[in-house]
């Protein structure tokens, strides 16, 4: 009998290495796929490890450019942010990785997809919904939802023992008392000591950003970010006039710079799609700078009422992406709508970076602008007739006066 | 003939002093009302000045406690923020001041209300809508919308000349090349050199906050903010364990502390209700800290779906308040709805303050909490059955698979 | 060993009779609960049948008054409607029935709840979410999701054979080629011949309403419906001046009258919560009349902007109720918010009923009203200054003109 | 001195004839524009009348096709409806007429635009906002907001006296005690005896529709309406198989048919943009049938979550159109978004027309459909695994159970 082929989303770490071994024990042929989304992982070592354990193949898919251009860039353009603070670093990587997984499934003719995401988290949802959207016939194996697997591996110690028995190399690096997910956009930290939301995260946790209090520079730095239709097209170091102009370069530059300044740390309790509240600490240095710059330019360039509608759509899209619905009818639709709104979001924003924060301090539209210096000036009319405001207010007051007439004038509160 | 009585919203400055004189010239009897909302103004000098010019009466209304308790506190509870960045410092003061103006109108039997707000701004709308709501029969005199007044006073120089001719003292303090509005919650800066949104605001502009780069402390500071039903009930200096517990004290403490740390500066282009885009720089040190703390606790304590609805209502309420509809059927209604949502927003948040920024780093609910450490833990089930997630995902995928069946599987983008 | 107790949501029909028998075979002790929500069922016969099959107890819970007062009345007050057409007749009954089921579970100390809802439908979700909310420790038995049960009973014939073998009386009434759900508010029809959405529903299907074309009266009829705070408080037959004044009476009267006139039939394809599209035909005679009357009075009595927010909340609430979240944090919250909006929805609406439709033709508020005949009259000013409208329009045009200035005047489309 | 040219939106009636005369008295040169939007007006007689009064030119612009194709058709596609009942017949005509007015202004080099809309209504806003958007430099003359004009003409009698004195023919037709606005889409009735919202509109009022009780046919009629991307592309008389296929033909056919059946009458109190509540009676026979058919097909063909977002946008667009913002940044934007949603709204709906109402009774998508008979069938699985629903429900219950854990199980209400 020919073994069924499984694509395993492989990371090189302890969990997916044990899962690889366990899948082999279940008589599957396993093709590992390791998607490089910019995490600092030794891909060569991971490759060798997988083959040594028994993978029939390991595909290292460098999707960094695709991740930047087709996931992070649209997210910046759309202004995505979950629950007003989380910039969706992990959520955006999942569909990108899923594309690589599904491509491998098609190439190798695999019917199964296995992943190491836990049964309480969002990532299982994201991987599986993406897989169903891209290749509906795919079957999922989620060991951390498998009763037998869960009984066998009740904690990290069980995994280590299993690995050692199977000759799987267990990394010398001592495990941190939290779990992390890293990519080009961010690193997230959760679980372990972070599970008590009233305990301050240890300062040793942060990997992408320097401590703004003790290690960041004392002086500030200015960069100019250029946008076309809401998409970043250039980042200029205003000191050197050097301009970074590909998404990967821009992101790397602002990640490095933002990291040096300790920008983009957040510590939140968020709502998972599966109904739990979970504490997460995130570092998103470059993403934070891009988000703030885009927000500033958008408010500067969009008509007020267009902006109101766009923000409603943005809130919906942020939920879709967090919940795993990147590939869905609603996300496709809303994404197109939001992109339509960005037609005039073209211009540049000067950002000031300092230890622990950044902010927009100047901005300019390319070409025509809805900002009208003459119109707003206290010293000229610019076509605005102040007397009109009296009628504007009086008519806006009609409902208020009618309410007062019918139900009494407002009291103080 | 008995002169008609006018209530003049008086500030003590050049504009309203000239308006006072001008109203007297129009044969009105003028009662000046100077509302103390915490601006750093010499009330005694303003009083004398008004009487000297010819006001029949000047009322200095100390509304600071009311401003804190009945406007700022609800705004914190509701999480109000305009266009995602402006904490509504001026917008909230206007209804509070309007109450004082209307109280004087009632007390003195005045039929008219005069103010010095310009014809292009939001404040004229706010003052007048509030006045109509509180005392619908009041008539408005807005000199900056009066054609004769505007022709006579075409610039600051005309006002100065008029004042000097009338023996009105013109302040020795040289005018800044921008205009400001100050109160307990914030100082705003606009106009003048700020009218070019691509020119960086001068560092000399900021009055409430020290320069985070050059003058703020190097070390961070932690405070704990306590909330009941979304309202701040205490601020604890964690170093000294001293707790501030009245709104006025809490606000003063966090304003001073936030000011020292240079927290709460923003520089934005915003959409005015009258249809213009306008550039504003704001300093809101204490308000920024309260906002961030409340946001953190709210996300921690509210059910996800309740939060989604509350935020929609919050966005509407922020627009109502910015636009001047504090006293309106819709604001009364939405405010009640938002307050209902805050029933369980009770607990404490630890805030870290550092030069230029603050952030929540720990939080705790008082009493029962929707955060469930057992439930979210990777090491225990806590009543959650991971296997259920498979069905959850499969059913969520039904629509996605149906879409793929009908219109083809999703391609990558 | 003592048998575990199960509460079975029993209908007296073939499905739940077979489920009862099957549960007994699985060694459960079964307490049947038959909730009377106004369906035309012979309760006594059902009682005897259940006992004969082997139920240890059968509880006939007459929840008609509770259904009317605590579910239908709030739904009318909130204006609930799903996907703009479905008045939620079944969705509202489920939480009401669930309360009866849970009360029985508590009374008899049962740990299990069984129901006959299918695995593709909404009702399983509604029953189970309500049960979890009311008695979180309850365990669910859903035979139509049980693999063994489903294999054994693959169609109606298997159920009939099983029933006959077990001596369960199979109703003489031939089965309709569709399934129905009936209660005080509506009858729904789905499945069978209705599964082809392009086939017109047979005219023999309708049970609650007469054919408006062939059997309804030729003349129209007027009734007046009275509301307080959005809740119906009386229905007056304008011909006889008789007033019906309890919810149960009012509903019965308008169901009978609306049924005679053939009012309230809809034929739709709706979106189920589990992701399917499903075709349903519904008859809701009284509910349709109440809905239209309330809608009319609400628009008449509510401030425009309050209405806008209320309708947003109404749309959310309609989804919550359809999806089974009657007892949930979000439904509790939004329901309170909507009720707040109804403070002034007090008055009366004259409805014209005719064959196949009804419509509001006159309305009046009790006490003060936001409708102001003087204000709207073309013949008087009523305090409105027409000249103000010029300024109102001019200021509203600012954004439009600015857009034209920046990006060109609008072309025709 | 050369007289300034004014474009007058001329109707041929008493008001605009007097305005024409009055403008001539003010020394303007007046070019009358009479837009034919399908109102039953004698265009030739109106032409002669205008010239006789003294218009230097009269342009009769036949915009019926443009009205149908570029205003009514998009409105059907978008599902526009104001306050859930009004199909926007007048609101849609105003931008169409404004285009004709502005074209004349450009052709004749006129700087002024005059209209006969009142100062309390919506139409002044619609005409003027459209004019500003299309030709920002145009100046508006609104006699009904002119103090002198209003003083001179305080009622209909003053107009008649003025007309008679000026030799303007006053129509023999006795004035109705209400005002009307008619076009291809609807007739509206307001003012006069309708100002008391509790007085039933007289049955003699209706012009477009026969009395459904006394004059409509007893038998029903079926038509099939075809849509592509949400736009009607054909209406088939199912009895004769005749298909109408241009917008003008389709609209005429359904207006005639719907009129015969007395379909599309509503009687509402609506909220005007200027803050008043106003009572209106409307007849929209064809539009009502199109609306219901489109609504049915849209729900049938759209993904649930896409529909949810589309309806939010629809509600906003309906307000924009009612308020006069057809040509505005927000309407342009939202219209594009809604059109994107209609990609798959292609198919046909069978409508049953009967005296007083119509309803969808069958529907079919062209090509692929999200409706899946196999999936929803009670007799087959169609790829749906009923067991998955258990997990779906359990995970959806997590938040509900957590709320019960923290704050107690739900009580009954």
Tab-separated table of C-alpha atoms in Angstrom, chain A residues 84 295 299 308 311 314, chain B residues 74-89 91-92 185 266 268 270 282 284 287-288 290-292 294-295 298 310-322 338:
chain	number	residue	atom	x	y	z
A	84	UNK	CA	-7.095	49.284	17.917
A	295	UNK	CA	-2.855	57.203	9.128
A	299	UNK	CA	-6.607	61.852	7.193
A	308	UNK	CA	-15.757	57.602	7.776
A	311	UNK	CA	-12.715	53.240	8.594
A	314	UNK	CA	-11.116	48.842	7.817
B	74	UNK	CA	-17.530	60.764	30.785
B	75	UNK	CA	-15.223	61.288	27.800
B	76	UNK	CA	-12.632	58.993	29.374
B	77	UNK	CA	-15.331	56.487	30.229
B	78	UNK	CA	-16.625	56.547	26.663
B	79	UNK	CA	-13.130	56.435	25.191
B	80	UNK	CA	-13.867	59.433	22.986
B	81	UNK	CA	-11.319	60.273	20.333
B	82	UNK	CA	-11.837	62.206	17.111
B	83	UNK	CA	-10.447	60.814	13.906
B	84	UNK	CA	-8.460	58.329	15.980
B	85	UNK	CA	-6.103	60.892	17.472
B	86	UNK	CA	-7.647	64.048	18.917
B	87	UNK	CA	-8.846	63.743	22.498
B	88	UNK	CA	-11.406	66.540	22.135
B	89	UNK	CA	-9.977	68.927	24.699
B	91	UNK	CA	-14.803	70.237	22.108
B	92	UNK	CA	-15.523	69.061	25.643
B	185	UNK	CA	-7.452	68.872	29.606
B	266	UNK	CA	0.035	65.200	18.505
B	268	UNK	CA	-2.588	66.353	12.841
B	270	UNK	CA	-8.305	67.158	11.030
B	282	UNK	CA	-2.373	69.414	20.698
B	284	UNK	CA	-3.050	66.405	26.280
B	287	UNK	CA	-5.832	62.768	29.006
B	288	UNK	CA	-3.501	60.641	26.914
B	290	UNK	CA	-6.166	58.101	30.980
B	291	UNK	CA	-7.197	57.223	27.435
B	292	UNK	CA	-4.562	54.521	27.093
B	294	UNK	CA	-9.065	52.949	29.877
B	295	UNK	CA	-8.588	51.410	26.450
B	298	UNK	CA	-11.887	47.956	28.473
B	310	UNK	CA	-19.483	49.907	21.916
B	311	UNK	CA	-16.708	51.063	19.588
B	312	UNK	CA	-19.207	51.815	16.831
B	313	UNK	CA	-21.139	53.925	19.305
B	314	UNK	CA	-17.929	55.545	20.509
B	315	UNK	CA	-17.037	56.607	16.980
B	316	UNK	CA	-20.452	58.192	16.562
B	317	UNK	CA	-20.265	59.923	19.921
B	318	UNK	CA	-16.809	61.300	19.154
B	319	UNK	CA	-18.194	62.910	16.014
B	320	UNK	CA	-21.199	64.284	17.899
B	321	UNK	CA	-18.971	65.896	20.511
B	322	UNK	CA	-16.495	67.286	18.020
B	338	UNK	CA	-22.064	53.515	26.053
